[in-house]
mmCIF file with all atom_site columns, C-alpha atoms in Angstrom:
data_model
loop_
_atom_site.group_PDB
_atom_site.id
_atom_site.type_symbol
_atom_site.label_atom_id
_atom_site.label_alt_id
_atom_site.label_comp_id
_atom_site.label_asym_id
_atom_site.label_entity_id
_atom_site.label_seq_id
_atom_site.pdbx_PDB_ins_code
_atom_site.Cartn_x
_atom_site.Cartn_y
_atom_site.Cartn_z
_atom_site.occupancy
_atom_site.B_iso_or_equiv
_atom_site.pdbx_formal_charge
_atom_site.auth_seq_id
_atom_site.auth_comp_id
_atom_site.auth_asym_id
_atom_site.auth_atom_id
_atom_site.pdbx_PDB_model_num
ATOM 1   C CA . UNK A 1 1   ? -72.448 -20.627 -68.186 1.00 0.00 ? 23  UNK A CA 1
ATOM 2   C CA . UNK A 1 2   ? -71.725 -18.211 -65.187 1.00 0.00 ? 24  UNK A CA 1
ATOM 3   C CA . UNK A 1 3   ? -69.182 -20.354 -62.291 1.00 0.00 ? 25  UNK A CA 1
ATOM 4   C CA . UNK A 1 4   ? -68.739 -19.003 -59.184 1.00 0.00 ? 26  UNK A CA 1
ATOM 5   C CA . UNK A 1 5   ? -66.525 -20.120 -56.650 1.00 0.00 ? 27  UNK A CA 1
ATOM 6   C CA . UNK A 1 6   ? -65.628 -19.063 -52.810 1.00 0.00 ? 28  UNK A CA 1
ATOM 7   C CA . UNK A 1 7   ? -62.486 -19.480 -50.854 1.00 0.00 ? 29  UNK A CA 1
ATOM 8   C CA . UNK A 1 8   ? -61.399 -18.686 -47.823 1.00 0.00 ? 30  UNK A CA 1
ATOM 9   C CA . UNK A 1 9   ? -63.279 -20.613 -44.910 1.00 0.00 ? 31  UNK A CA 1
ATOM 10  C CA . UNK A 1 10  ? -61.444 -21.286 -42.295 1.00 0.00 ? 32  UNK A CA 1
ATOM 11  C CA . UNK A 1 11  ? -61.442 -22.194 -38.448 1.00 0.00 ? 33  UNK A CA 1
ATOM 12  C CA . UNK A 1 12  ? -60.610 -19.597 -36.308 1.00 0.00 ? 34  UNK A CA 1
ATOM 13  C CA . UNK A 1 13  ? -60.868 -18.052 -32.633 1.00 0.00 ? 35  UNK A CA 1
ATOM 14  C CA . UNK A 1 14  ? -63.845 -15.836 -31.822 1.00 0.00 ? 36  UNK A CA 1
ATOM 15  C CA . UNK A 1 15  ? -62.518 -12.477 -32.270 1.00 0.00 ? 37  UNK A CA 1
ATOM 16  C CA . UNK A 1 16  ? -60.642 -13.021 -35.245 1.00 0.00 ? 38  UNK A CA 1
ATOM 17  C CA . UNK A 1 17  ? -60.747 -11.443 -38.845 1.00 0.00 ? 39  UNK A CA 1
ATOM 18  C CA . UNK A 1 18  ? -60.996 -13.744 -42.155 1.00 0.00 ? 40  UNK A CA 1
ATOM 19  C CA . UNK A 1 19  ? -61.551 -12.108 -45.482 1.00 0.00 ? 41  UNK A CA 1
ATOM 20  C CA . UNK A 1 20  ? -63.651 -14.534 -48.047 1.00 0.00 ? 42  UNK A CA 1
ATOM 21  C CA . UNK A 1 21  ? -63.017 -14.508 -52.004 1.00 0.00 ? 43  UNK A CA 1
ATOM 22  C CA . UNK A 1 22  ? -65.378 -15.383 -54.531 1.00 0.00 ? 44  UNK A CA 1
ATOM 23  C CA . UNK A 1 23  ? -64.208 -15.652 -58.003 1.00 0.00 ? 45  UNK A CA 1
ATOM 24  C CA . UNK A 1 24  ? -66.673 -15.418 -60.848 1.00 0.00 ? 46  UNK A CA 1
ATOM 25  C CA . UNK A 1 25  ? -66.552 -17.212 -64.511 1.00 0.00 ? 47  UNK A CA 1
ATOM 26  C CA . UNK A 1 26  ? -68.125 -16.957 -67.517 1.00 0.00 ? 48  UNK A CA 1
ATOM 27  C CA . UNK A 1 27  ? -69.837 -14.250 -68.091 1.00 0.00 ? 49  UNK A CA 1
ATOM 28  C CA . UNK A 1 28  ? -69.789 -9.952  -67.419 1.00 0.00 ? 50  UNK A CA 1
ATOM 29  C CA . UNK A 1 29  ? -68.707 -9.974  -63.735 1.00 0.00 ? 51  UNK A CA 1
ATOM 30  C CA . UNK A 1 30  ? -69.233 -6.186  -63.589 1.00 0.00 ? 52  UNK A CA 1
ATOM 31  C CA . UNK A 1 31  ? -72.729 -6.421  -64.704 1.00 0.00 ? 53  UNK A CA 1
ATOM 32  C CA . UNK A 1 32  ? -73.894 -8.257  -61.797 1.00 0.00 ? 54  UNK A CA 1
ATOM 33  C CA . UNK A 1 33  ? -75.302 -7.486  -58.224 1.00 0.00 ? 55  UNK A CA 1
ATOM 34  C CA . UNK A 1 34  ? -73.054 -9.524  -55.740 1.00 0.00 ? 56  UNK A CA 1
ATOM 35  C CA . UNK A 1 35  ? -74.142 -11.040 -52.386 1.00 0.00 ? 57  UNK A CA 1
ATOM 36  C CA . UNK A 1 36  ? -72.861 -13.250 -49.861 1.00 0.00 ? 58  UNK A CA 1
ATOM 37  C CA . UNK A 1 37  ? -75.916 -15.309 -47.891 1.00 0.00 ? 59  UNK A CA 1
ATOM 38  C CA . UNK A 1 38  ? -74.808 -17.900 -45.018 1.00 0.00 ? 60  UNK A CA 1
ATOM 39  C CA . UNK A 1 39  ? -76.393 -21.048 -43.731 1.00 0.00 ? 61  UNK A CA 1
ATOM 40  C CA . UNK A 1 40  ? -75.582 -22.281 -39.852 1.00 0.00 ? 62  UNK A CA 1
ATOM 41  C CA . UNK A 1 41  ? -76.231 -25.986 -39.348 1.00 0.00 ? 63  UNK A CA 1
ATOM 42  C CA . UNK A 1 42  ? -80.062 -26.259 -38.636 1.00 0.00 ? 64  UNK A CA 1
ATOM 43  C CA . UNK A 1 43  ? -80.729 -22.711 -39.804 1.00 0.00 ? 65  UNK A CA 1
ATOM 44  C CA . UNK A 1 44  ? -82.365 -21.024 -42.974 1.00 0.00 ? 66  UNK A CA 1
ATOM 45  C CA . UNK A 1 45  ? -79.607 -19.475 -45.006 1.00 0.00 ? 67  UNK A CA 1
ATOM 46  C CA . UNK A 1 46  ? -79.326 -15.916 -44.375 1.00 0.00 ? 68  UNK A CA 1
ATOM 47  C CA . UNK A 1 47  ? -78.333 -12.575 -46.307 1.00 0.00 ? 69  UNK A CA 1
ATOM 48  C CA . UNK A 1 48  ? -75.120 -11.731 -45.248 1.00 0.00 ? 70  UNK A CA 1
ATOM 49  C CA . UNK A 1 49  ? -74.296 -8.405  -47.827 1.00 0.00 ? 71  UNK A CA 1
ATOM 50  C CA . UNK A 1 50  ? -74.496 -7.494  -51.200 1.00 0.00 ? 72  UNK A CA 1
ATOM 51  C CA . UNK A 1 51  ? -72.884 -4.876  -53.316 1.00 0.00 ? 73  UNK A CA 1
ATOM 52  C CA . UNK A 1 52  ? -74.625 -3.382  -56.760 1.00 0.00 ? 74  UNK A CA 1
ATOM 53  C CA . UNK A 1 53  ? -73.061 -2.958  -59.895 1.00 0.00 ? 75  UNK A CA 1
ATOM 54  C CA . UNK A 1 54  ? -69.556 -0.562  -60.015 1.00 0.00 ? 76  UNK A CA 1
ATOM 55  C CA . UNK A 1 55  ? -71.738 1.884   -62.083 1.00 0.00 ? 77  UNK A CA 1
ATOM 56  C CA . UNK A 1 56  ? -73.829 2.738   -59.282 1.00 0.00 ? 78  UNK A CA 1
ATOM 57  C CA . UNK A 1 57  ? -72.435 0.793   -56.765 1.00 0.00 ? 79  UNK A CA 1
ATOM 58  C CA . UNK A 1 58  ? -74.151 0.856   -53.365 1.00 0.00 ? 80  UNK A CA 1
ATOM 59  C CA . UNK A 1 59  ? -73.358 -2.013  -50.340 1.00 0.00 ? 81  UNK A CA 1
ATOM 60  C CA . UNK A 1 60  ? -75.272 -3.754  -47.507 1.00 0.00 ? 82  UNK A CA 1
ATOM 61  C CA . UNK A 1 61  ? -74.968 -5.624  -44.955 1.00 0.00 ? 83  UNK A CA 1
ATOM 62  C CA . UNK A 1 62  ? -77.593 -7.950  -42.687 1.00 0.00 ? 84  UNK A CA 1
ATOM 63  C CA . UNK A 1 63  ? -78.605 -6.642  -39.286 1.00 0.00 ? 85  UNK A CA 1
ATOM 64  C CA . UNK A 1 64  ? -76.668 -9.772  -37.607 1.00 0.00 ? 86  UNK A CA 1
ATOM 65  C CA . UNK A 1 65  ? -72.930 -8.162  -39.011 1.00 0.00 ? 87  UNK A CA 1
ATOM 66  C CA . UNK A 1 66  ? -73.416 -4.901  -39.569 1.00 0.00 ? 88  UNK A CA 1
ATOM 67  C CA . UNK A 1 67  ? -70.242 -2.756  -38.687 1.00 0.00 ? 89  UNK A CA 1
ATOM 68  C CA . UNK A 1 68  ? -68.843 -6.450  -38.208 1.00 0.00 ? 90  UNK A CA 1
ATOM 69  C CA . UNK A 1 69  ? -68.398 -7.176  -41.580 1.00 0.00 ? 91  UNK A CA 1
ATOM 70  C CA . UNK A 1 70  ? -67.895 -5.750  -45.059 1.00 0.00 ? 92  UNK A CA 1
ATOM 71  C CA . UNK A 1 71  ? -68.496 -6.866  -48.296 1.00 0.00 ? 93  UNK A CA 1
ATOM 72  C CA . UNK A 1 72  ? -66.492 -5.091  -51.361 1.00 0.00 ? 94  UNK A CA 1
ATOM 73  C CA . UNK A 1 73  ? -65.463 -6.421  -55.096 1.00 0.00 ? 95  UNK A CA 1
ATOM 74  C CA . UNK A 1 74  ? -62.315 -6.074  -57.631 1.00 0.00 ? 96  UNK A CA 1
ATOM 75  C CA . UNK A 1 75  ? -63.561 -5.845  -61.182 1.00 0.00 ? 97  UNK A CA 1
ATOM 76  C CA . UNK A 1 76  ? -60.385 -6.147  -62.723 1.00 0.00 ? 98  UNK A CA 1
ATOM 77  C CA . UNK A 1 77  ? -60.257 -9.542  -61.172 1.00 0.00 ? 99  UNK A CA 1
ATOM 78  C CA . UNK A 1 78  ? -63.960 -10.559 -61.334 1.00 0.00 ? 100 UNK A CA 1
ATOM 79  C CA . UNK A 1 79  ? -63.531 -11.542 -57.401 1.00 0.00 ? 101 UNK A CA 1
ATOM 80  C CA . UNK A 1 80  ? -66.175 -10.353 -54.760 1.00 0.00 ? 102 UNK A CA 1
ATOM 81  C CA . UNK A 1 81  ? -64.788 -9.871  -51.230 1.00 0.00 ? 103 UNK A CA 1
ATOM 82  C CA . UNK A 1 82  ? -66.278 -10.482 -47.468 1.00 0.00 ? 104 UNK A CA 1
ATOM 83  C CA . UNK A 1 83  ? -64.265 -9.187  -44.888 1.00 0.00 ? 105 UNK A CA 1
ATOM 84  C CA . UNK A 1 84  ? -65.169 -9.968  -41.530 1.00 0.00 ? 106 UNK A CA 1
ATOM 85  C CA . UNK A 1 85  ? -64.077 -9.127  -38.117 1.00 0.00 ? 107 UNK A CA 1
ATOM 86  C CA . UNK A 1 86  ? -64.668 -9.509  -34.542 1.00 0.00 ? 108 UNK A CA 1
ATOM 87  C CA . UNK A 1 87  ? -66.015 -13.001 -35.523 1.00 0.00 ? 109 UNK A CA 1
ATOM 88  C CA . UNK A 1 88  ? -68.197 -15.108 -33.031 1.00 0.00 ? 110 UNK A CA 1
ATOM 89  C CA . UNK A 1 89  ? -69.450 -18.305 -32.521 1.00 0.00 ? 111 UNK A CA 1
ATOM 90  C CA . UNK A 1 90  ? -72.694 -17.754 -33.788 1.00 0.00 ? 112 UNK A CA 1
ATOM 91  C CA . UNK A 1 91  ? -71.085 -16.710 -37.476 1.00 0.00 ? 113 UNK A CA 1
ATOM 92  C CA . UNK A 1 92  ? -70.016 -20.318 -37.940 1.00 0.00 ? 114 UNK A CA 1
ATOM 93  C CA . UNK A 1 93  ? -72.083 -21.535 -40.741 1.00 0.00 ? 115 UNK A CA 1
ATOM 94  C CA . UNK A 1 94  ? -71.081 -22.345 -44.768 1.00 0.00 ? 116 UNK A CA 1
ATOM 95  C CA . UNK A 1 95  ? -70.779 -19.100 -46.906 1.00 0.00 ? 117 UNK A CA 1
ATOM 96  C CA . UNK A 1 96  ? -72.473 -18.789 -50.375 1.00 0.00 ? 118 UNK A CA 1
ATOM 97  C CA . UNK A 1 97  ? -71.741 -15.987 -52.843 1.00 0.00 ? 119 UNK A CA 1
ATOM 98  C CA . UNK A 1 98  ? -74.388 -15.348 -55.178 1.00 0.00 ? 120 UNK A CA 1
ATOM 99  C CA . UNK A 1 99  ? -74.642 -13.222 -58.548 1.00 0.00 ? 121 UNK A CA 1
ATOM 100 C CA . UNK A 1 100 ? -77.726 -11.509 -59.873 1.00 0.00 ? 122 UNK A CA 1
ATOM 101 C CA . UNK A 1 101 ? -77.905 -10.521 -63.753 1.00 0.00 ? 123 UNK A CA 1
ATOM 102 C CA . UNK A 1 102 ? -80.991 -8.832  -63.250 1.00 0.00 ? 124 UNK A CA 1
ATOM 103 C CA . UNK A 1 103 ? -81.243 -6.401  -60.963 1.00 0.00 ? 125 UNK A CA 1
ATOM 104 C CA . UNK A 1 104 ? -84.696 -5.532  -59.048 1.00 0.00 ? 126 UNK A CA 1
ATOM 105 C CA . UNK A 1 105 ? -83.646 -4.314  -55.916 1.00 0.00 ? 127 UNK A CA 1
ATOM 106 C CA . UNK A 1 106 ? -84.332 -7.261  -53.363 1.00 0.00 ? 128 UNK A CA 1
ATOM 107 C CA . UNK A 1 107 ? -80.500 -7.957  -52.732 1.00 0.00 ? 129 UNK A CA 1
ATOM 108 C CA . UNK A 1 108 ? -81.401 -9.526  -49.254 1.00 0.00 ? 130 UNK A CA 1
ATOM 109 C CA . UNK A 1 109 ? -83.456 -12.073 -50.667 1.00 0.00 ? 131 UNK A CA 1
ATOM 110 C CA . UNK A 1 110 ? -81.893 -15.314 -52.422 1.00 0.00 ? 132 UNK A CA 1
ATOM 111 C CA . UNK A 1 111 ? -84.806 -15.507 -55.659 1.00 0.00 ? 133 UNK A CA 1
ATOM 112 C CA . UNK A 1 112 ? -82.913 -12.184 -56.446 1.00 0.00 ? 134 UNK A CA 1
ATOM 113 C CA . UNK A 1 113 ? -79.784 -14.653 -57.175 1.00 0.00 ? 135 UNK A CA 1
ATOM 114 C CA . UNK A 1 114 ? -79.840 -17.158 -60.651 1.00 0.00 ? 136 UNK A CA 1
ATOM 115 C CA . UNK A 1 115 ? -75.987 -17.698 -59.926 1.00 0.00 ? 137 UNK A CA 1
ATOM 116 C CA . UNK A 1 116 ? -74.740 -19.314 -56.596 1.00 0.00 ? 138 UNK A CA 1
ATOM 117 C CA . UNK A 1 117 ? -71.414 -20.843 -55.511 1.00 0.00 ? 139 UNK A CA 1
ATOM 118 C CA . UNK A 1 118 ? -70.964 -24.531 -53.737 1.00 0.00 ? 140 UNK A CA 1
ATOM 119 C CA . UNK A 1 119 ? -70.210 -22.618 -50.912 1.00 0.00 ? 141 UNK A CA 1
ATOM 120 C CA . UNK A 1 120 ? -67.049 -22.309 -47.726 1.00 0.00 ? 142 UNK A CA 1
ATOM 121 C CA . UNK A 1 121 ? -67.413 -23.246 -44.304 1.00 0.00 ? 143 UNK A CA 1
ATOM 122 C CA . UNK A 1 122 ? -66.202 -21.106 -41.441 1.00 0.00 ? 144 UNK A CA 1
ATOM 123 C CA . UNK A 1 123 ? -66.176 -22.396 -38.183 1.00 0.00 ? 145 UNK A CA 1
ATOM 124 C CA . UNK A 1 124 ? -65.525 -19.942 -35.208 1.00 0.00 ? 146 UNK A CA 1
ATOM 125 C CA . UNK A 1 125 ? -64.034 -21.469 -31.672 1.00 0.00 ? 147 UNK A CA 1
ATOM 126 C CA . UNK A 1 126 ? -65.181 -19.977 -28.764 1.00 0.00 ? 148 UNK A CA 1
#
């Protein structure tokens, strides 16, 4: 059984950085494709950025935070990073990381993902 869990969300100011952790469990963390997807209330959720495994590791992000934010991971301590800044109001929405054991190259879309985390909220202020 793979467990992943985020931390992180906050509420914060538009404008402001806030770095999100997801800690994964269970199984071969540095096998796995990473992503981070977000859902705003009302909304579909959305691909947010994904990194590919430290052998060949690549990263993206989604059109809506690219050069905003940046998504990186520590294998040593099986955590998966998104680090975002210059946040506004329209980022507020609960923040999923996702992990992929097998690998076929849609990282934006979520059928890519069989693990998935309960999720942090972030709410930005205007």
């Amino acid at each position: 059984q793979v467990w992943l869990l985020e931390s992180g969300g906050a509420l914060v100011k538009a404008g402001a950085s806030l770095t999100l952790s997801c800690v994964v469990s269970g199984g071969t963390f540095n096998t796995y494709v990473m992503g981070w997807f977000r859902q705003a209330p009302g909304k579909e959720r959305e691909f947010v950025a994904a990194i590919t495994r430290p052998s060949s590791e690549s990263s993206y992000t989604g059109d809506s935070v690219k050069g905003r934010f940046r998504i990186s991971r520590d294998n040593s301590k099986n955590t998966v990073y998104l680090h975002m800044n210059a946040l506004k109001p329209e980022d507020t929405a609960i923040y999923y990381c996702a992990g992929d054991s097998s690998y076929s190259g849609d990282y934006y879309k979520e059928i890519e993902y069989n693990f998935w985390g309960p999720g942090t909220r972030v709410i930005v202020s205007s």
